[in-house]
Amino acid sequence: MKHQILSVAVILSTLVVSCKKDKMDTIPPVSPTQAILTFENVVKPMKYVESGIFKGEGSVQMDNKEIKNLILPSNDPKTNSASFTFHAGKGQRLMFTMMFGASKDWFFAAKQPGIELYDEKGNPKTGVITSDVSLWDNGSKENTNGTKEDKVITSIKDKTMPQNLMKLILSYNEQSSAFTLKIINTSKGKKDTEGNSLETPFAPGVWVVANTLGGKLLDEKPFFEAGQKSTKELTILSETGNPEPLYQKVKAQTGIITGLSPAVVVVYTGNKNPLFTMGQKATEGLKKLSQMGDVKAFQMELKKLKEVKEVYIAGNAPIAPNTKVMTTIKKATGDKVAYALMFGYSNDWFYANSTNILTTDRGNLTDKTALYDSGTGVDQFPGAGNKQALFGGIPQKEDKVIEKVGNVFPLPQTSEVIKVTLQ
């Protein structure tokens, strides 16, 4: 339990603890019987772990044209609602925006810094959450005649509250850490404080879930800032209902990121990798490494194996993006080296060499490195799973053999996350 608590803290601090540059940027001198093994996190930090477009199934005729993908103010459940599913862990928030269709430039948006999805204890929030949405004037068109304006974004609470026009219902799947938000248009027959109709279709919208680094959201205001001028992309959405430019903007900053645990390195003899064997169950030590980033138990296991000559730990803190760790190993003709380190934003994944490597080899070993699933914890979306150590969770138990991670999730290539070199 002590190691588990410590390793959770390690993962949570992955991206606020920097490696000491003075010890890593310069390769220390080595003797002819030594080599330097280096692990570098080369992942590109992205603002959002997931993003997307949501849209309805309703349509209306306007100026002899059919406008599709609307959420209509109707009594038909097929056309008056839309749903989308996303993943998130404790501390992450949902942000979305969509046009108030019967306006010149109004839009709905989740309250900043987004809709809170878990309470302080990590319990998911479900049910009606309509109070977490606001209505805004984009400031780019006059509200009655549509003439061009050049004003800042302002709240329009004085007209109505969004909960009078819609109902938002949030549900949750614990195993996958997936939420589903259902948006229901309830504006039929509604009026503002001056008696004007507020009945409106909702145009397609854009949603994001921000990545977290060191427990902080990478972007708390992805779409706009109150009191500031609107962006080109949000203006198009709020004036025309077209979400595509805004979506393309956030999509370019969407991707899975991760920290890496310290690396366990062994020098050994023989042809069998002592760290693991594909198609077999993980040891308790490998389980703790792959789930929690805990290197101690694995280190002790490996020291007991007769074929293992040396065990090293590269790094004493997680490897954040744009940082690296290294260790000096002993080399001898015929000896081999193997390594493993946790994919920090996962439930039970680890990077390891996929082929035998001699201690006398030299150069970039990244193409000999692969991402593995230890088979000990049920997978969730990387960087957005509430049972991941990143969020203080404990993976749901699984009892499978070790295998390479597949393509269920939109993962970056190994070379886009880690660089391994032997010098």
Tab-separated table of C-alpha atoms in Angstrom:
chain	number	residue	atom	x	y	z
A	1	MET	CA	0.000	0.000	0.000
A	2	LYS	CA	2.863	2.364	0.777
A	3	HIS	CA	4.376	1.899	-2.679
A	4	GLN	CA	0.957	2.333	-4.253
A	5	ILE	CA	0.347	5.649	-2.504
A	6	LEU	CA	3.796	6.872	-3.398
A	7	SER	CA	3.460	5.865	-7.022
A	8	VAL	CA	0.077	7.568	-7.361
A	9	ALA	CA	1.703	10.764	-6.150
A	10	VAL	CA	4.474	10.249	-8.684
A	11	ILE	CA	2.045	9.931	-11.587
A	12	LEU	CA	-0.038	12.894	-10.435
A	13	SER	CA	3.065	15.058	-10.383
A	14	THR	CA	4.329	13.778	-13.722
A	15	LEU	CA	4.224	17.055	-15.559
A	16	VAL	CA	5.108	19.530	-12.850
A	17	VAL	CA	8.320	17.826	-11.807
A	18	SER	CA	11.162	18.522	-14.215
A	19	CYS	CA	14.219	16.398	-14.586
A	20	LYS	CA	17.462	18.036	-13.572
A	21	LYS	CA	18.945	19.412	-16.769
A	22	ASP	CA	22.478	19.716	-15.480
A	23	LYS	CA	22.602	15.942	-15.000
A	24	MET	CA	20.987	15.009	-18.286
A	25	ASP	CA	21.900	17.409	-21.046
A	26	THR	CA	25.553	16.385	-20.923
A	27	ILE	CA	26.432	12.730	-21.339
A	28	PRO	CA	28.855	11.760	-18.571
A	29	PRO	CA	32.166	10.187	-19.547
A	30	VAL	CA	32.115	6.394	-19.601
A	31	SER	CA	34.751	3.699	-19.575
A	32	PRO	CA	35.135	1.107	-22.360
A	33	THR	CA	33.104	-1.297	-20.209
A	34	GLN	CA	30.150	1.086	-19.825
A	35	ALA	CA	27.347	2.507	-21.955
A	36	ILE	CA	24.697	5.208	-21.493
A	37	LEU	CA	21.023	4.330	-21.958
A	38	THR	CA	18.784	7.400	-22.382
A	39	PHE	CA	14.987	7.738	-22.313
A	40	GLU	CA	13.428	10.963	-23.591
A	41	ASN	CA	9.768	11.991	-23.574
A	42	VAL	CA	9.212	13.635	-26.963
A	43	VAL	CA	5.406	13.892	-26.846
A	44	LYS	CA	3.933	17.146	-28.134
A	45	PRO	CA	1.656	18.673	-25.482
A	46	MET	CA	-1.876	19.040	-26.894
A	47	LYS	CA	-4.574	21.164	-25.262
A	48	TYR	CA	-7.441	18.694	-25.587
A	49	VAL	CA	-7.690	14.956	-25.050
A	50	GLU	CA	-10.929	14.730	-27.057
A	51	SER	CA	-13.046	17.041	-29.220
A	52	GLY	CA	-15.915	16.721	-31.638
A	53	ILE	CA	-19.054	18.062	-33.306
A	54	PHE	CA	-22.580	17.280	-32.134
A	55	LYS	CA	-25.702	17.781	-34.232
A	56	GLY	CA	-29.390	17.023	-34.346
A	57	GLU	CA	-31.551	15.239	-36.891
A	58	GLY	CA	-34.050	18.019	-37.533
A	59	SER	CA	-34.287	20.285	-40.577
A	60	VAL	CA	-36.133	23.449	-41.644
A	61	GLN	CA	-36.805	25.217	-44.940
A	62	MET	CA	-35.421	28.741	-45.256
A	63	ASP	CA	-35.194	30.806	-48.451
A	64	ASN	CA	-35.999	27.700	-50.503
A	65	LYS	CA	-33.092	25.824	-48.893
A	66	GLU	CA	-33.168	22.937	-46.454
A	67	ILE	CA	-31.061	23.495	-43.356
A	68	LYS	CA	-30.178	20.164	-41.751
A	69	ASN	CA	-28.638	18.818	-38.531
A	70	LEU	CA	-30.690	21.038	-36.226
A	71	ILE	CA	-32.048	20.379	-32.730
A	72	LEU	CA	-35.623	21.586	-33.163
A	73	PRO	CA	-38.143	23.102	-30.716
A	74	SER	CA	-40.583	20.245	-31.210
A	75	ASN	CA	-42.291	17.450	-29.330
A	76	ASP	CA	-40.629	14.794	-31.469
A	77	PRO	CA	-37.806	13.127	-29.465
A	78	LYS	CA	-36.069	12.238	-32.723
A	79	THR	CA	-35.638	15.875	-33.782
A	80	ASN	CA	-35.699	17.820	-30.494
A	81	SER	CA	-32.541	16.344	-28.990
A	82	ALA	CA	-28.940	15.369	-29.688
A	83	SER	CA	-26.395	13.369	-27.696
A	84	PHE	CA	-22.642	12.878	-27.691
A	85	THR	CA	-20.246	10.760	-25.634
A	86	PHE	CA	-16.857	11.758	-24.231
A	87	HIS	CA	-14.329	10.522	-21.659
A	88	ALA	CA	-12.997	12.324	-18.605
A	89	GLY	CA	-11.273	11.799	-15.275
A	90	LYS	CA	-11.502	13.701	-12.014
A	91	GLY	CA	-10.665	17.389	-12.523
A	92	GLN	CA	-11.347	17.400	-16.251
A	93	ARG	CA	-14.283	19.414	-17.565
A	94	LEU	CA	-16.585	19.482	-20.556
A	95	MET	CA	-16.780	22.631	-22.665
A	96	PHE	CA	-19.132	23.135	-25.605
A	97	THR	CA	-20.782	25.848	-27.676
A	98	MET	CA	-23.578	26.098	-30.270
A	99	MET	CA	-25.578	28.811	-32.038
A	100	PHE	CA	-28.931	30.094	-30.806
A	101	GLY	CA	-30.471	29.550	-34.240
A	102	ALA	CA	-33.128	32.297	-34.207
A	103	SER	CA	-30.601	35.078	-33.619
A	104	LYS	CA	-28.097	37.148	-35.508
A	105	ASP	CA	-25.061	36.152	-33.427
A	106	TRP	CA	-26.015	34.545	-30.121
A	107	PHE	CA	-24.509	31.329	-28.839
A	108	PHE	CA	-24.807	28.977	-25.904
A	109	ALA	CA	-21.671	27.856	-24.071
A	110	ALA	CA	-20.761	25.818	-21.029
A	111	LYS	CA	-19.856	27.983	-18.067
A	112	GLN	CA	-16.107	28.566	-17.848
A	113	PRO	CA	-13.874	26.751	-17.073
A	114	GLY	CA	-16.344	24.090	-18.177
A	115	ILE	CA	-18.893	21.715	-16.698
A	116	GLU	CA	-17.538	19.999	-13.587
A	117	LEU	CA	-17.941	16.241	-14.031
A	118	TYR	CA	-16.879	14.836	-10.637
A	119	ASP	CA	-17.236	15.932	-7.035
A	120	GLU	CA	-14.264	16.293	-4.688
A	121	LYS	CA	-14.385	12.587	-3.825
A	122	GLY	CA	-14.220	11.548	-7.462
A	123	ASN	CA	-17.878	10.594	-7.786
A	124	PRO	CA	-19.358	11.365	-11.225
A	125	LYS	CA	-22.054	14.001	-11.547
A	126	THR	CA	-25.143	12.833	-13.390
A	127	GLY	CA	-28.674	14.036	-14.035
A	128	VAL	CA	-29.896	17.475	-15.084
A	129	ILE	CA	-27.070	20.023	-15.409
A	130	THR	CA	-28.753	22.806	-17.408
A	131	SER	CA	-27.650	25.475	-14.924
A	132	ASP	CA	-24.063	24.987	-16.138
A	133	VAL	CA	-24.804	26.700	-19.486
A	134	SER	CA	-24.849	30.420	-20.371
A	135	LEU	CA	-26.176	32.452	-23.316
A	136	TRP	CA	-23.907	34.984	-25.014
A	137	ASP	CA	-23.956	37.765	-27.609
A	138	ASN	CA	-20.970	37.431	-29.948
A	139	GLY	CA	-20.872	41.214	-30.557
A	140	SER	CA	-20.450	40.893	-34.325
A	141	LYS	CA	-24.007	41.739	-35.478
A	142	GLU	CA	-26.766	44.053	-34.292
A	143	ASN	CA	-29.489	41.947	-32.714
A	144	THR	CA	-32.507	43.246	-34.681
A	145	ASN	CA	-31.386	44.121	-38.202
A	146	GLY	CA	-28.143	42.148	-38.423
A	147	THR	CA	-25.882	45.045	-39.363
A	148	LYS	CA	-22.216	44.487	-38.659
A	149	GLU	CA	-20.903	45.381	-35.188
A	150	ASP	CA	-17.484	45.346	-33.584
A	151	LYS	CA	-18.224	44.765	-29.919
A	152	VAL	CA	-16.966	42.416	-27.229
A	153	ILE	CA	-18.680	39.195	-26.161
A	154	THR	CA	-21.289	39.838	-23.460
A	155	SER	CA	-23.732	37.786	-21.401
A	156	ILE	CA	-27.443	38.168	-22.169
A	157	LYS	CA	-28.877	37.000	-18.859
A	158	ASP	CA	-31.345	39.892	-18.943
A	159	LYS	CA	-33.267	38.224	-21.793
A	160	THR	CA	-33.591	34.708	-20.415
A	161	MET	CA	-31.695	31.885	-18.743
A	162	PRO	CA	-30.676	28.868	-20.847
A	163	GLN	CA	-32.521	26.494	-18.510
A	164	ASN	CA	-35.743	28.038	-19.838
A	165	LEU	CA	-34.823	26.928	-23.359
A	166	MET	CA	-33.131	23.558	-22.968
A	167	LYS	CA	-32.587	20.589	-20.727
A	168	LEU	CA	-29.180	18.936	-20.380
A	169	ILE	CA	-28.967	15.411	-18.980
A	170	LEU	CA	-25.630	13.779	-18.118
A	171	SER	CA	-25.159	10.006	-17.725
A	172	TYR	CA	-22.037	7.965	-16.924
A	173	ASN	CA	-20.464	4.577	-17.659
A	174	GLU	CA	-18.097	3.701	-14.803
A	175	GLN	CA	-16.096	0.997	-16.570
A	176	SER	CA	-15.142	3.155	-19.555
A	177	SER	CA	-15.215	6.485	-17.673
A	178	ALA	CA	-17.472	7.761	-20.476
A	179	PHE	CA	-20.131	10.435	-20.078
A	180	THR	CA	-23.037	10.994	-22.446
A	181	LEU	CA	-24.627	14.434	-22.647
A	182	LYS	CA	-28.150	14.715	-24.024
A	183	ILE	CA	-29.304	18.181	-25.132
A	184	ILE	CA	-33.091	18.644	-25.377
A	185	ASN	CA	-34.594	21.744	-26.986
A	186	THR	CA	-37.435	23.000	-24.754
A	187	SER	CA	-37.753	26.487	-26.283
A	188	LYS	CA	-41.127	25.825	-27.953
A	189	GLY	CA	-43.514	28.633	-26.965
A	190	LYS	CA	-40.966	30.391	-24.712
A	191	LYS	CA	-40.693	34.217	-24.561
A	192	ASP	CA	-38.132	36.679	-23.216
A	193	THR	CA	-38.708	39.274	-20.492
A	194	GLU	CA	-40.147	41.678	-23.079
A	195	GLY	CA	-42.590	39.169	-24.518
A	196	ASN	CA	-40.609	38.360	-27.659
A	197	SER	CA	-40.476	34.762	-28.868
A	198	LEU	CA	-37.418	32.746	-27.890
A	199	GLU	CA	-38.484	29.635	-29.757
A	200	THR	CA	-35.386	28.566	-31.665
A	201	PRO	CA	-33.589	25.670	-33.287
A	202	PHE	CA	-30.111	24.869	-31.980
A	203	ALA	CA	-27.402	24.623	-34.622
A	204	PRO	CA	-24.650	21.955	-34.546
A	205	GLY	CA	-22.015	22.610	-31.898
A	206	VAL	CA	-18.421	21.902	-30.893
A	207	TRP	CA	-17.222	20.210	-27.684
A	208	VAL	CA	-13.834	19.619	-26.051
A	209	VAL	CA	-12.341	17.979	-22.958
A	210	ALA	CA	-9.039	19.572	-21.963
A	211	ASN	CA	-5.890	17.606	-21.192
A	212	THR	CA	-4.446	17.935	-17.704
A	213	LEU	CA	-0.807	18.496	-16.787
A	214	GLY	CA	0.190	18.541	-13.152
A	215	GLY	CA	-3.477	18.517	-12.163
A	216	LYS	CA	-4.283	21.657	-14.179
A	217	LEU	CA	-6.376	22.048	-17.319
A	218	LEU	CA	-4.296	23.016	-20.332
A	219	ASP	CA	-7.067	25.309	-21.601
A	220	GLU	CA	-9.874	26.715	-19.465
A	221	LYS	CA	-11.328	28.961	-22.185
A	222	PRO	CA	-11.101	27.157	-25.534
A	223	PHE	CA	-13.779	29.123	-27.382
A	224	PHE	CA	-13.902	32.681	-26.048
A	225	GLU	CA	-13.228	35.077	-23.193
A	226	ALA	CA	-16.000	37.291	-21.843
A	227	GLY	CA	-15.382	40.991	-22.420
A	228	GLN	CA	-13.022	40.320	-25.335
A	229	LYS	CA	-13.569	40.358	-29.112
A	230	SER	CA	-14.687	37.087	-30.659
A	231	THR	CA	-12.509	34.923	-32.885
A	232	LYS	CA	-13.145	34.384	-36.585
A	233	GLU	CA	-14.146	30.766	-35.975
A	234	LEU	CA	-16.629	31.501	-33.181
A	235	THR	CA	-18.109	34.357	-35.202
A	236	ILE	CA	-18.866	31.968	-38.065
A	237	LEU	CA	-20.530	29.545	-35.631
A	238	SER	CA	-22.596	32.225	-33.880
A	239	GLU	CA	-23.706	33.943	-37.112
A	240	THR	CA	-24.234	30.987	-39.462
A	241	GLY	CA	-24.409	27.883	-37.262
A	242	ASN	CA	-21.452	26.332	-39.100
A	243	PRO	CA	-19.269	24.546	-36.505
A	244	GLU	CA	-16.590	23.301	-38.890
A	245	PRO	CA	-14.011	26.168	-38.681
A	246	LEU	CA	-14.115	26.165	-34.867
A	247	TYR	CA	-13.905	22.385	-34.777
A	248	GLN	CA	-10.892	22.328	-37.093
A	249	LYS	CA	-9.190	24.845	-34.815
A	250	VAL	CA	-9.593	22.695	-31.689
A	251	LYS	CA	-9.017	19.444	-33.586
A	252	ALA	CA	-5.508	20.659	-34.455
A	253	GLN	CA	-4.816	20.837	-30.707
A	254	THR	CA	-6.448	17.504	-29.814
A	255	GLY	CA	-4.415	14.420	-29.003
A	256	ILE	CA	-3.355	11.932	-26.352
A	257	ILE	CA	-0.361	12.943	-24.253
A	258	THR	CA	1.456	11.203	-21.413
A	259	GLY	CA	4.202	11.298	-18.874
A	260	LEU	CA	6.527	8.312	-18.497
A	261	SER	CA	7.611	6.584	-15.313
A	262	PRO	CA	11.269	6.045	-14.415
A	263	ALA	CA	12.639	3.120	-16.420
A	264	VAL	CA	13.570	-0.302	-15.070
A	265	VAL	CA	16.690	-1.544	-16.903
A	266	VAL	CA	18.382	-4.937	-16.677
A	267	VAL	CA	21.575	-6.422	-18.069
A	268	TYR	CA	21.179	-10.178	-18.504
A	269	THR	CA	22.486	-13.297	-20.201
A	270	GLY	CA	20.631	-15.784	-22.368
A	271	ASN	CA	17.931	-15.294	-24.970
A	272	LYS	CA	14.855	-14.804	-22.780
A	273	ASN	CA	13.873	-11.261	-21.773
A	274	PRO	CA	13.550	-11.419	-17.953
A	275	LEU	CA	11.103	-8.493	-17.839
A	276	PHE	CA	8.187	-10.223	-19.551
A	277	THR	CA	7.097	-12.684	-22.211
A	278	MET	CA	4.410	-11.905	-24.768
A	279	GLY	CA	1.365	-14.126	-24.320
A	280	GLN	CA	2.062	-14.808	-20.643
A	281	LYS	CA	0.745	-13.172	-17.456
A	282	ALA	CA	2.553	-10.197	-15.942
A	283	THR	CA	4.403	-10.579	-12.656
A	284	GLU	CA	3.313	-8.576	-9.626
A	285	GLY	CA	6.265	-6.244	-10.133
A	286	LEU	CA	5.399	-5.534	-13.765
A	287	LYS	CA	1.774	-5.018	-12.759
A	288	LYS	CA	2.779	-2.300	-10.284
A	289	LEU	CA	5.058	-0.652	-12.823
A	290	SER	CA	2.401	-0.621	-15.555
A	291	GLN	CA	-0.462	0.515	-13.299
A	292	MET	CA	1.189	2.901	-10.856
A	293	GLY	CA	4.673	3.648	-12.153
A	294	ASP	CA	6.076	1.852	-9.077
A	295	VAL	CA	9.576	0.565	-9.926
A	296	LYS	CA	10.571	-0.832	-6.517
A	297	ALA	CA	8.689	-4.133	-6.541
A	298	PHE	CA	9.810	-4.916	-10.084
A	299	GLN	CA	13.396	-4.073	-9.197
A	300	MET	CA	13.344	-6.503	-6.263
A	301	GLU	CA	11.813	-9.272	-8.392
A	302	LEU	CA	14.446	-8.952	-11.074
A	303	LYS	CA	17.365	-8.980	-8.652
A	304	LYS	CA	16.395	-12.526	-7.663
A	305	LEU	CA	16.735	-13.925	-11.195
A	306	LYS	CA	19.992	-15.792	-11.871
A	307	GLU	CA	20.197	-14.637	-15.496
A	308	VAL	CA	20.038	-10.974	-14.426
A	309	LYS	CA	23.485	-9.491	-13.820
A	310	GLU	CA	22.485	-5.893	-13.054
A	311	VAL	CA	19.300	-3.920	-12.364
A	312	TYR	CA	19.187	-0.144	-12.845
A	313	ILE	CA	16.541	2.550	-12.419
A	314	ALA	CA	16.760	5.440	-14.895
A	315	GLY	CA	15.345	8.547	-13.256
A	316	ASN	CA	13.993	9.300	-9.802
A	317	ALA	CA	10.887	11.177	-10.985
A	318	PRO	CA	8.469	10.869	-13.901
A	319	ILE	CA	9.688	11.880	-17.337
A	320	ALA	CA	7.702	14.915	-18.492
A	321	PRO	CA	7.488	16.068	-22.128
A	322	ASN	CA	10.760	17.520	-23.405
A	323	THR	CA	12.785	15.965	-20.589
A	324	LYS	CA	14.939	12.864	-20.379
A	325	VAL	CA	16.650	10.500	-17.963
A	326	MET	CA	19.644	8.235	-18.376
A	327	THR	CA	21.554	5.487	-16.640
A	328	THR	CA	25.038	4.033	-17.034
A	329	ILE	CA	25.099	0.276	-17.624
A	330	LYS	CA	27.894	-2.269	-17.680
A	331	LYS	CA	28.547	-3.824	-21.063
A	332	ALA	CA	30.246	-7.042	-22.046
A	333	THR	CA	30.339	-9.164	-25.166
A	334	GLY	CA	27.183	-11.262	-25.416
A	335	ASP	CA	25.315	-9.518	-22.596
A	336	LYS	CA	21.892	-8.085	-23.376
A	337	VAL	CA	19.936	-5.115	-22.053
A	338	ALA	CA	16.161	-4.775	-21.585
A	339	TYR	CA	13.978	-1.952	-20.285
A	340	ALA	CA	10.387	-1.108	-19.331
A	341	LEU	CA	8.612	2.084	-18.246
A	342	MET	CA	4.971	3.023	-17.722
A	343	PHE	CA	2.827	4.956	-20.199
A	344	GLY	CA	1.707	7.259	-17.400
A	345	TYR	CA	-1.709	8.270	-18.743
A	346	SER	CA	-2.962	4.672	-18.948
A	347	ASN	CA	-4.455	1.970	-16.746
A	348	ASP	CA	-1.746	-0.673	-17.306
A	349	TRP	CA	0.471	0.051	-20.326
A	350	PHE	CA	4.245	0.112	-20.577
A	351	TYR	CA	6.936	0.723	-23.175
A	352	ALA	CA	9.615	-1.954	-23.541
A	353	ASN	CA	12.107	-3.240	-26.073
A	354	SER	CA	10.433	-5.563	-28.570
A	355	THR	CA	13.589	-7.395	-29.643
A	356	ASN	CA	16.894	-8.462	-28.100
A	357	ILE	CA	19.460	-5.673	-27.685
A	358	LEU	CA	23.148	-6.251	-26.956
A	359	THR	CA	24.872	-4.037	-24.429
A	360	THR	CA	27.484	-3.388	-27.121
A	361	ASP	CA	24.886	-2.047	-29.596
A	362	ARG	CA	24.813	1.667	-30.369
A	363	GLY	CA	22.369	4.273	-31.624
A	364	ASN	CA	18.651	4.970	-31.615
A	365	LEU	CA	16.631	2.066	-30.188
A	366	THR	CA	13.197	3.635	-30.636
A	367	ASP	CA	12.299	1.382	-33.565
A	368	LYS	CA	13.015	-1.576	-31.263
A	369	THR	CA	10.569	-0.222	-28.663
A	370	ALA	CA	6.846	-0.999	-28.480
A	371	LEU	CA	3.834	-0.250	-26.280
A	372	TYR	CA	2.437	-3.195	-24.309
A	373	ASP	CA	-0.693	-3.889	-22.267
A	374	SER	CA	0.137	-5.821	-19.092
A	375	GLY	CA	-3.359	-7.345	-19.033
A	376	THR	CA	-3.851	-6.462	-15.372
A	377	GLY	CA	-6.299	-3.546	-15.596
A	378	VAL	CA	-9.293	-2.712	-17.784
A	379	ASP	CA	-8.346	-0.036	-20.318
A	380	GLN	CA	-9.912	3.408	-20.385
A	381	PHE	CA	-9.345	6.320	-22.759
A	382	PRO	CA	-5.697	7.387	-22.190
A	383	GLY	CA	-5.533	10.562	-20.129
A	384	ALA	CA	-9.297	10.568	-19.537
A	385	GLY	CA	-10.030	7.507	-17.400
A	386	ASN	CA	-11.050	8.000	-13.788
A	387	LYS	CA	-9.527	4.677	-12.688
A	388	GLN	CA	-6.078	5.689	-13.941
A	389	ALA	CA	-3.374	6.561	-11.420
A	390	LEU	CA	-3.197	9.992	-13.068
A	391	PHE	CA	-6.545	10.780	-11.433
A	392	GLY	CA	-5.846	8.951	-8.176
A	393	GLY	CA	-7.728	5.863	-9.310
A	394	ILE	CA	-7.076	2.120	-9.146
A	395	PRO	CA	-7.630	0.162	-12.384
A	396	GLN	CA	-10.474	-2.324	-12.523
A	397	LYS	CA	-8.954	-5.794	-12.235
A	398	GLU	CA	-8.280	-7.747	-15.417
A	399	ASP	CA	-6.664	-11.168	-15.851
A	400	LYS	CA	-5.240	-11.368	-19.358
A	401	VAL	CA	-1.873	-12.086	-20.929
A	402	ILE	CA	0.601	-9.448	-22.047
A	403	GLU	CA	0.059	-8.194	-25.580
A	404	LYS	CA	0.877	-5.182	-27.704
A	405	VAL	CA	-1.537	-2.267	-27.429
A	406	GLY	CA	-3.859	-2.198	-30.435
A	407	ASN	CA	-5.624	0.619	-32.246
A	408	VAL	CA	-8.748	0.983	-30.102
A	409	PHE	CA	-7.627	4.486	-29.098
A	410	PRO	CA	-6.133	7.245	-31.317
A	411	LEU	CA	-2.618	6.859	-29.919
A	412	PRO	CA	0.469	8.672	-31.207
A	413	GLN	CA	3.193	6.516	-32.723
A	414	THR	CA	5.865	5.218	-30.336
A	415	SER	CA	8.426	7.552	-31.929
A	416	GLU	CA	6.107	10.500	-31.179
A	417	VAL	CA	6.176	9.709	-27.457
A	418	ILE	CA	9.551	8.229	-26.554
A	419	LYS	CA	13.123	8.234	-27.834
A	420	VAL	CA	15.524	5.569	-26.564
A	421	THR	CA	19.253	5.701	-27.301
A	422	LEU	CA	22.282	3.636	-26.297
A	423	GLN	CA	25.678	5.311	-26.475
